[in-house]
Amino acid sequence: MRKLFIILLVCIAWQVSGQDSRLADQYYNSGEYEQAASVYLTLFERNYKSFYYFNRYVDCLLALDDFEGATKAIQKEIDRDPTQMQLYVSYGNILERQYKPHEADLQYAKAIENIPPNVSVINNLGNAFTRLTKYEMAIEAFERGGKLLGDDYLFAYNLAGLYKRIGDTPNMIKYYIKATAKNPGQVDRYITILQRNLTEEGDLDELRSQLYPMIQEEPNNPVYPELLEWVFIEKKDYYRALRQARSLDRKYNEGGARVMKIGNIAYYDGDYETAIKAFEYVTQDKGLNNSLYVEAKRAILKSKRNKVTMDYDYDLADLDTLVIEYENFINEFGINPQTEHLVKEYADFLAVYKNDLDKAIEVLDQLVSISSINRYVKANSKIALADYYLMKSEIWEATLLYSQVEKDFKEEYLGEVARFKNAKLSYYAGNFEWAQAQFDILKAATSRLIANDAIDLSVFIMDNMGLDT
């Protein structure tokens, strides 16, 4: 019962303290500094560890030009605990406000020279200088503190931010690298920070030049090559990024995921040569049992196809080589949910580039006959199959397949696509009234493109047939 009573008292005290803090902030923000000073002082006296309230109290006195009161408050706290170096910074600020720069500088110097090897005190001192926008002094405080504690990485994040404020990019980069090395589990976070701050030409080259000696000094630290990999990606030098990724993958046995990522980035940026090398690394080095093997095989074929067809500068031998690779893949892995996307891509390749509609139809017929494949893959395959039947003037087969997809996906985009293709088929076959009825339904399609095209065709039919609106 007594313990419960104590907990209740503590909770009430916290609630009251929170209310007082909000009240003090309200006074402060509205310029009522006398009232704010009174409340901040009360809050500080309740909790001597919270220098936020003390700093706000001193700020209120300075806003009231009560330099004497502020000085007495500072000296009282220095007498209480002379190791709190940020108090000398506050005292220096008071002197500076009274146009005594030399005396102020003496206080600032005293604060830096007498820093104890205490992380909390060093942080408070650095932050005190930062509050006054004395960034060079804050840098000096943090760097001296790091040396006292024998850890150059401890205040790296603070120092990186301070060097950024004074526009010293090389040192900003230096300390962001140190901060990343200090927190290897937060590499992505620091990459985001670097991406936001390295905006000038030459910044990435500076980062790269700083990383090379660090890799030599600490070859077992994965952070540096990972940052270097990112630099090469940003510079679109995917081949060198791939070299870093392969090195890290082998060193830490990562299973190929990092290399696949580089391959995908290179692929989507049109560097198919590097993409192919990345995906082949996964299939050759990681082997058949790797979970990424099938995906990498498929990615190789996509990259090779795009590489061959990119500029329409290819011959039949190039296309035949790709056909053989597709066939080898399908013979090795069969047609199943794992290979469904590649099989669909193969059929499209046959139809579009080889002009082999019969073979494309044969492949798609095999694909849609398998019940276990993804319903969206099956629907897209049926639409493609209908398109190819249409190219062969087999209208009945085409409309049957469009109708199947329309029925299975009534309220979905694929259903609208199938309905629109079916309506166009009826229009070209001369069945204008039925086609227009379908276009009228499609005016409300979720796809704006389909809706707009449906409106255009409906109006066109109406204009030319003189139908009653």
Coordinates of C-alpha atoms in Angstrom, one line a residue:
M1 CA 0.0 0.0 0.0
R2 CA 2.8 2.4 0.9
K3 CA 4.6 1.6 -2.4
L4 CA 1.4 2.4 -4.3
F5 CA 1.1 5.7 -2.5
I6 CA 4.7 6.6 -3.4
I7 CA 4.1 5.8 -7.0
L8 CA 0.9 7.9 -7.0
L9 CA 2.8 10.8 -5.5
V10 CA 5.6 10.5 -8.2
C11 CA 3.0 10.4 -11.0
I12 CA 1.3 13.5 -9.6
A13 CA 4.7 15.3 -9.4
W14 CA 5.5 14.4 -13.0
Q15 CA 2.1 15.7 -14.1
V16 CA 2.5 19.0 -12.2
S17 CA 6.0 19.4 -13.5
G18 CA 4.8 18.9 -17.1
Q19 CA 2.0 21.5 -16.6
D20 CA 4.5 24.0 -15.2
S21 CA 6.9 23.4 -18.1
R22 CA 4.2 24.1 -20.6
L23 CA 3.2 27.2 -18.7
A24 CA 6.8 28.4 -18.6
D25 CA 7.2 27.8 -22.4
Q26 CA 3.9 29.6 -23.0
Y27 CA 5.1 32.7 -21.0
Y28 CA 8.5 32.6 -22.7
N29 CA 7.1 32.3 -26.3
S30 CA 4.7 35.2 -25.6
G31 CA 7.5 37.5 -24.3
E32 CA 6.4 37.4 -20.6
Y33 CA 9.9 36.9 -19.4
E34 CA 9.4 37.7 -15.7
Q35 CA 6.7 35.1 -15.3
A36 CA 8.6 32.6 -17.4
A37 CA 11.8 33.2 -15.3
S38 CA 10.0 32.5 -12.1
V39 CA 8.5 29.2 -13.3
Y40 CA 11.8 28.0 -15.0
L41 CA 13.7 28.7 -11.7
T42 CA 11.2 26.7 -9.7
L43 CA 11.5 23.8 -12.2
F44 CA 15.3 23.9 -12.1
E45 CA 15.3 23.9 -8.3
R46 CA 13.2 20.7 -8.4
N47 CA 15.6 19.0 -10.7
Y48 CA 19.2 20.3 -10.7
K49 CA 20.2 17.9 -13.5
S50 CA 18.0 19.6 -16.0
F51 CA 20.1 22.5 -17.4
Y52 CA 17.4 23.1 -20.0
Y53 CA 15.4 24.9 -17.4
F54 CA 18.4 26.8 -16.1
N55 CA 19.4 27.9 -19.5
R56 CA 15.9 29.2 -20.2
Y57 CA 15.9 31.0 -16.8
V58 CA 19.2 32.8 -17.7
D59 CA 17.8 33.6 -21.2
C60 CA 14.8 35.2 -19.5
L61 CA 17.1 37.4 -17.3
L62 CA 19.1 38.4 -20.3
A63 CA 15.9 39.3 -22.2
L64 CA 15.1 41.6 -19.3
D65 CA 18.7 43.0 -19.4
D66 CA 19.1 41.7 -15.8
F67 CA 22.8 41.0 -16.3
E68 CA 23.5 41.2 -12.6
G69 CA 20.9 38.6 -11.8
A70 CA 22.1 36.3 -14.6
T71 CA 25.7 36.6 -13.4
K72 CA 24.8 35.7 -9.8
A73 CA 22.8 32.7 -11.0
I74 CA 25.7 31.5 -13.1
Q75 CA 28.2 32.0 -10.3
K76 CA 26.0 30.2 -7.8
E77 CA 25.8 27.1 -10.1
I78 CA 29.6 27.2 -10.8
D79 CA 30.2 27.2 -7.0
R80 CA 27.8 24.3 -6.7
D81 CA 29.5 22.2 -9.5
P82 CA 32.6 23.8 -11.1
T83 CA 32.9 20.7 -13.5
Q84 CA 29.9 21.9 -15.5
M85 CA 31.8 23.6 -18.2
Q86 CA 28.8 24.9 -20.1
L87 CA 28.3 27.4 -17.2
Y88 CA 31.4 29.2 -18.2
V89 CA 30.0 29.5 -21.8
S90 CA 26.8 31.0 -20.3
Y91 CA 29.0 33.4 -18.2
G92 CA 31.0 34.3 -21.3
N93 CA 27.7 35.1 -23.2
I94 CA 26.6 37.4 -20.4
L95 CA 30.0 39.3 -20.6
E96 CA 29.7 39.4 -24.4
R97 CA 26.3 40.9 -24.2
Q98 CA 27.8 43.6 -22.0
Y99 CA 30.4 44.4 -24.7
K100 CA 33.3 42.7 -22.8
P101 CA 34.6 40.4 -25.6
H102 CA 38.0 39.9 -24.1
E103 CA 36.6 38.8 -20.8
A104 CA 34.1 36.6 -22.6
D105 CA 36.8 34.9 -24.6
L106 CA 38.7 34.1 -21.4
Q107 CA 35.6 32.3 -20.0
Y108 CA 35.2 30.4 -23.3
A109 CA 38.9 29.4 -23.2
K110 CA 38.6 28.3 -19.6
A111 CA 35.7 26.0 -20.5
I112 CA 37.6 24.3 -23.2
E113 CA 40.9 24.0 -21.4
N114 CA 39.3 22.5 -18.3
I115 CA 37.1 19.9 -19.9
P116 CA 37.0 16.7 -17.8
P117 CA 36.9 13.3 -19.5
N118 CA 33.1 13.1 -19.0
V119 CA 30.9 12.4 -22.0
S120 CA 27.9 14.2 -20.6
V121 CA 29.9 17.3 -19.7
I122 CA 31.5 17.4 -23.1
N123 CA 28.2 17.1 -24.9
N124 CA 26.7 19.9 -22.7
L125 CA 29.7 22.1 -23.5
G126 CA 29.6 21.5 -27.2
N127 CA 25.9 22.1 -27.3
A128 CA 26.3 25.3 -25.3
F129 CA 28.7 26.7 -27.9
T130 CA 26.4 25.5 -30.7
R131 CA 23.4 27.3 -29.2
L132 CA 25.4 30.5 -29.4
T133 CA 26.4 29.7 -33.0
K134 CA 30.1 29.5 -31.9
Y135 CA 30.7 26.5 -34.1
E136 CA 34.5 26.7 -34.2
M137 CA 34.6 26.6 -30.4
A138 CA 32.1 23.7 -30.3
I139 CA 34.3 21.8 -32.8
E140 CA 37.3 22.5 -30.5
A141 CA 35.4 21.3 -27.5
F142 CA 34.2 18.0 -29.1
E143 CA 37.6 17.3 -30.7
R144 CA 39.4 17.9 -27.4
G145 CA 36.9 15.8 -25.6
G146 CA 37.4 12.9 -28.0
K147 CA 41.2 13.0 -27.4
L148 CA 40.7 13.1 -23.6
L149 CA 38.5 10.0 -23.8
G150 CA 40.8 8.3 -26.4
D151 CA 38.0 7.9 -28.9
D152 CA 38.0 10.0 -32.1
Y153 CA 34.7 8.4 -33.2
L154 CA 32.7 9.3 -30.1
F155 CA 31.6 12.7 -31.1
A156 CA 31.9 12.2 -34.9
Y157 CA 28.2 12.9 -35.6
N158 CA 28.3 16.2 -33.7
L159 CA 31.5 17.2 -35.5
A160 CA 30.2 16.3 -38.9
G161 CA 27.1 18.5 -38.3
L162 CA 29.3 21.4 -37.1
Y163 CA 31.7 21.2 -40.0
K164 CA 28.7 21.2 -42.3
R165 CA 27.5 24.5 -40.7
I166 CA 30.8 26.2 -41.4
G167 CA 31.0 24.9 -44.9
D168 CA 34.0 22.6 -44.4
T169 CA 33.0 19.7 -46.7
P170 CA 36.1 17.6 -46.4
N171 CA 35.9 17.5 -42.6
M172 CA 32.2 17.0 -42.7
I173 CA 32.8 13.9 -44.9
K174 CA 35.6 12.8 -42.6
Y175 CA 33.4 12.8 -39.5
Y176 CA 30.4 11.3 -41.3
I177 CA 32.6 8.4 -42.3
K178 CA 33.7 8.0 -38.7
A179 CA 30.1 8.2 -37.4
T180 CA 29.1 5.5 -39.9
A181 CA 32.1 3.3 -38.7
K182 CA 31.0 3.9 -35.1
N183 CA 27.4 2.7 -36.0
P184 CA 27.8 0.0 -38.7
G185 CA 24.2 -1.1 -38.2
Q186 CA 23.0 2.4 -39.4
V187 CA 24.8 2.5 -42.7
D188 CA 21.6 3.2 -44.7
R189 CA 20.8 6.1 -42.4
Y190 CA 24.2 7.7 -42.9
I191 CA 24.0 7.1 -46.7
T192 CA 20.8 9.1 -46.6
I193 CA 22.5 11.9 -44.7
L194 CA 25.4 11.9 -47.2
Q195 CA 23.1 11.9 -50.1
R196 CA 21.3 15.0 -48.7
N197 CA 24.5 16.9 -48.0
L198 CA 26.9 15.9 -50.9
T199 CA 25.3 18.1 -53.5
E200 CA 28.2 20.0 -55.0
E201 CA 30.4 18.8 -57.9
G202 CA 33.4 17.0 -56.5
D203 CA 31.8 16.0 -53.2
L204 CA 31.5 12.4 -54.2
D205 CA 35.1 12.3 -55.4
E206 CA 36.2 13.7 -52.0
L207 CA 34.3 11.0 -50.2
R208 CA 35.9 8.4 -52.5
S209 CA 39.4 9.7 -51.9
Q210 CA 38.9 9.6 -48.1
L211 CA 37.6 6.0 -48.2
Y212 CA 40.5 4.4 -50.0
P213 CA 43.1 4.9 -47.2
M214 CA 40.6 3.9 -44.6
I215 CA 40.0 0.6 -46.5
Q216 CA 43.7 0.0 -46.5
E217 CA 44.0 0.8 -42.8
E218 CA 41.0 -1.3 -41.8
P219 CA 40.5 -3.9 -44.4
N220 CA 38.1 -5.9 -42.2
N221 CA 35.7 -3.0 -41.6
P222 CA 32.7 -3.5 -44.0
V223 CA 31.4 0.0 -43.7
Y224 CA 34.1 1.6 -45.9
P225 CA 33.6 -0.6 -49.0
E226 CA 29.9 -0.3 -48.5
L227 CA 30.1 3.5 -48.6
L228 CA 32.4 3.2 -51.6
E229 CA 29.9 1.0 -53.4
W230 CA 27.3 3.7 -52.8
V231 CA 29.6 6.3 -54.2
F232 CA 30.0 4.4 -57.4
I233 CA 26.2 3.9 -57.7
E234 CA 25.7 7.6 -57.3
K235 CA 28.3 8.3 -60.0
K236 CA 26.6 5.6 -62.2
D237 CA 29.8 3.7 -62.3
Y238 CA 28.0 0.4 -61.9
Y239 CA 31.0 -1.8 -62.9
R240 CA 33.1 -0.5 -60.0
A241 CA 30.0 -0.7 -57.7
L242 CA 29.7 -4.4 -58.7
R243 CA 33.3 -5.0 -57.8
Q244 CA 32.7 -3.7 -54.3
A245 CA 29.5 -5.7 -54.0
R246 CA 31.1 -9.0 -55.1
S247 CA 34.0 -8.4 -52.7
L248 CA 31.6 -7.8 -49.8
D249 CA 29.4 -10.7 -50.8
R250 CA 32.3 -13.2 -50.8
K251 CA 33.9 -11.8 -47.6
Y252 CA 30.7 -12.0 -45.6
N253 CA 29.0 -14.8 -47.4
E254 CA 25.9 -12.7 -48.1
G255 CA 24.2 -15.1 -50.5
G256 CA 24.2 -12.7 -53.5
A257 CA 21.5 -10.3 -52.5
R258 CA 23.8 -7.3 -52.6
V259 CA 25.0 -8.2 -56.0
M260 CA 21.5 -8.7 -57.3
K261 CA 20.7 -5.2 -56.1
I262 CA 23.5 -3.8 -58.1
G263 CA 22.4 -5.8 -61.1
N264 CA 18.9 -4.5 -60.9
I265 CA 20.1 -0.9 -60.5
A266 CA 22.3 -1.3 -63.6
Y267 CA 19.5 -2.9 -65.5
Y268 CA 17.0 -0.2 -64.9
D269 CA 19.6 2.4 -65.9
G270 CA 20.4 0.7 -69.1
D271 CA 23.8 -0.7 -68.3
Y272 CA 22.9 -4.3 -69.4
E273 CA 26.5 -5.4 -69.6
T274 CA 27.1 -4.8 -65.9
A275 CA 23.7 -6.2 -65.1
I276 CA 24.5 -9.4 -66.9
K277 CA 27.8 -9.8 -65.0
A278 CA 26.0 -9.2 -61.7
F279 CA 23.3 -11.8 -62.4
E280 CA 25.8 -14.3 -63.8
Y281 CA 27.9 -14.0 -60.6
V282 CA 24.8 -15.1 -58.6
T283 CA 24.1 -18.1 -60.9
Q284 CA 27.7 -19.2 -61.2
D285 CA 29.2 -18.5 -57.8
K286 CA 26.2 -19.2 -55.6
G287 CA 25.0 -22.3 -57.4
L288 CA 21.7 -24.0 -58.2
N289 CA 20.6 -24.3 -54.5
N290 CA 20.7 -20.5 -53.9
S291 CA 17.3 -19.0 -53.4
L292 CA 18.1 -16.2 -56.0
Y293 CA 19.2 -18.6 -58.7
V294 CA 16.0 -18.7 -60.7
E295 CA 15.5 -15.0 -60.3
A296 CA 19.0 -14.3 -61.5
K297 CA 18.6 -16.6 -64.5
R298 CA 15.5 -14.8 -65.5
A299 CA 17.2 -11.4 -65.0
I300 CA 20.1 -12.6 -67.3
L301 CA 17.7 -13.3 -70.1
K302 CA 15.9 -10.0 -69.6
S303 CA 19.1 -8.1 -69.7
K304 CA 20.4 -10.0 -72.7
R305 CA 17.1 -9.4 -74.6
N306 CA 17.2 -5.7 -73.8
K307 CA 20.8 -5.5 -74.7
V308 CA 20.2 -7.1 -78.1
T309 CA 17.0 -5.2 -78.9
M310 CA 17.8 -1.9 -77.3
D311 CA 18.8 0.0 -80.5
Y312 CA 17.1 -2.4 -83.0
D313 CA 20.6 -3.2 -84.2
Y314 CA 20.5 -7.0 -84.2
D315 CA 20.4 -9.9 -86.6
L316 CA 18.7 -13.2 -86.7
A317 CA 21.7 -14.9 -85.1
D318 CA 21.4 -12.7 -82.0
L319 CA 17.7 -13.6 -81.7
D320 CA 18.3 -17.3 -82.3
T321 CA 20.9 -17.3 -79.5
L322 CA 18.4 -15.9 -77.1
V323 CA 15.8 -18.4 -78.2
I324 CA 18.2 -21.2 -77.3
E325 CA 18.9 -19.7 -73.9
Y326 CA 15.1 -19.3 -73.2
E327 CA 14.5 -22.9 -74.3
N328 CA 17.4 -24.2 -72.1
F329 CA 16.0 -22.4 -69.1
I330 CA 12.5 -23.7 -69.6
N331 CA 13.8 -27.3 -70.2
E332 CA 15.8 -27.0 -67.0
F333 CA 13.2 -25.6 -64.7
G334 CA 9.9 -26.3 -66.5
I335 CA 6.8 -24.1 -66.6
N336 CA 5.6 -23.4 -63.0
P337 CA 4.9 -20.5 -60.6
Q338 CA 8.6 -19.9 -60.2
T339 CA 9.2 -19.5 -64.0
E340 CA 5.8 -18.1 -65.0
H341 CA 7.1 -14.5 -65.7
L342 CA 10.0 -15.7 -67.8
V343 CA 7.8 -18.0 -69.8
K344 CA 5.4 -15.1 -70.5
E345 CA 8.4 -12.9 -71.5
Y346 CA 9.6 -15.7 -73.8
A347 CA 6.3 -15.9 -75.6
D348 CA 6.2 -12.1 -76.1
F349 CA 9.8 -12.2 -77.4
L350 CA 8.8 -14.9 -80.0
A351 CA 5.8 -12.9 -81.2
V352 CA 7.4 -9.4 -81.3
Y353 CA 11.0 -10.1 -82.3
K354 CA 10.9 -13.5 -84.0
N355 CA 7.5 -13.0 -85.6
D356 CA 6.8 -16.6 -84.6
L357 CA 3.1 -16.4 -83.6
D358 CA 2.5 -20.1 -83.7
K359 CA 5.3 -20.8 -81.2
A360 CA 4.3 -17.9 -79.0
I361 CA 0.7 -19.3 -78.9
E362 CA 2.0 -22.8 -78.1
V363 CA 4.1 -21.4 -75.2
L364 CA 1.2 -19.4 -73.8
D365 CA -1.3 -22.2 -74.2
Q366 CA 1.0 -24.4 -72.0
L367 CA 1.3 -21.5 -69.5
V368 CA -2.4 -20.8 -69.0
S369 CA -3.2 -24.5 -68.8
I370 CA -1.4 -24.7 -65.5
S371 CA -3.8 -24.1 -62.6
S372 CA -1.1 -23.2 -60.0
I373 CA 0.2 -20.1 -61.7
N374 CA -0.6 -16.6 -60.5
R375 CA -4.1 -15.5 -61.6
Y376 CA -2.8 -12.1 -62.8
V377 CA 0.0 -13.8 -64.8
K378 CA -2.6 -16.1 -66.3
A379 CA -4.9 -13.2 -67.1
N380 CA -2.1 -11.2 -68.8
S381 CA -1.1 -14.3 -70.7
K382 CA -4.7 -14.8 -71.9
I383 CA -4.8 -11.2 -73.1
A384 CA -1.5 -11.7 -75.0
L385 CA -2.7 -15.0 -76.4
A386 CA -5.9 -13.3 -77.6
D387 CA -3.8 -10.6 -79.3
Y388 CA -1.7 -13.2 -81.1
Y389 CA -4.8 -15.1 -82.2
L390 CA -6.1 -11.8 -83.5
M391 CA -2.9 -11.2 -85.5
K392 CA -3.6 -14.6 -87.1
S393 CA -7.2 -13.5 -87.9
E394 CA -8.7 -16.1 -85.5
I395 CA -11.3 -13.7 -84.2
W396 CA -13.4 -16.3 -82.3
E397 CA -10.5 -17.6 -80.2
A398 CA -9.5 -14.0 -79.4
T399 CA -12.9 -12.8 -78.3
L400 CA -13.4 -16.0 -76.2
L401 CA -10.1 -15.3 -74.3
Y402 CA -10.9 -11.6 -73.8
S403 CA -14.3 -12.6 -72.4
Q404 CA -12.8 -15.0 -70.0
V405 CA -10.5 -12.4 -68.5
E406 CA -13.4 -9.8 -68.4
K407 CA -15.6 -12.3 -66.5
D408 CA -12.8 -13.3 -64.0
F409 CA -11.8 -9.6 -63.3
K410 CA -15.1 -7.7 -63.5
E411 CA -14.2 -4.9 -61.1
E412 CA -10.4 -4.8 -61.8
Y413 CA -8.2 -3.1 -64.3
L414 CA -7.4 -6.3 -66.2
G415 CA -11.1 -6.8 -66.7
E416 CA -11.4 -3.3 -68.2
V417 CA -8.5 -3.9 -70.5
A418 CA -10.1 -7.2 -71.8
R419 CA -13.5 -5.5 -72.2
F420 CA -11.9 -2.6 -74.1
K421 CA -10.0 -5.0 -76.5
N422 CA -13.1 -7.0 -77.0
A423 CA -15.2 -3.9 -77.8
K424 CA -12.6 -2.8 -80.3
L425 CA -12.6 -6.2 -81.9
S426 CA -16.4 -6.0 -82.3
Y427 CA -16.0 -2.5 -83.7
Y428 CA -13.5 -3.6 -86.4
A429 CA -15.7 -6.6 -87.1
G430 CA -18.6 -4.3 -87.8
N431 CA -20.8 -5.0 -84.7
F432 CA -21.1 -1.2 -83.9
E433 CA -24.1 -1.2 -81.6
W434 CA -22.6 -3.9 -79.3
A435 CA -19.2 -2.2 -79.4
Q436 CA -20.7 1.1 -78.5
A437 CA -22.6 -0.4 -75.5
Q438 CA -19.3 -1.7 -74.2
F439 CA -17.6 1.6 -74.7
D440 CA -20.4 3.4 -72.8
I441 CA -19.8 1.0 -69.8
L442 CA -16.1 1.7 -70.0
K443 CA -16.6 5.5 -69.8
A444 CA -16.6 4.9 -66.0
A445 CA -13.4 2.8 -66.1
T446 CA -10.9 3.3 -63.3
S447 CA -8.1 3.8 -65.9
R448 CA -8.3 7.3 -67.3
L449 CA -6.7 6.1 -70.6
I450 CA -9.3 3.4 -71.1
A451 CA -12.1 5.8 -70.1
N452 CA -10.9 8.5 -72.5
D453 CA -10.4 6.1 -75.4
A454 CA -13.8 4.6 -74.8
I455 CA -15.5 8.0 -74.9
D456 CA -13.7 8.9 -78.1
L457 CA -14.7 5.6 -79.8
S458 CA -18.3 5.8 -78.5
V459 CA -18.7 9.4 -79.9
F460 CA -17.1 8.4 -83.2
I461 CA -19.6 5.5 -83.6
M462 CA -22.5 7.8 -82.7
D463 CA -21.4 10.5 -85.1
N464 CA -21.1 8.1 -88.0
M465 CA -24.2 6.0 -87.4
G466 CA -26.6 8.8 -86.3
L467 CA -27.7 6.9 -83.2
D468 CA -30.1 8.6 -80.8
T469 CA -28.1 10.0 -77.8

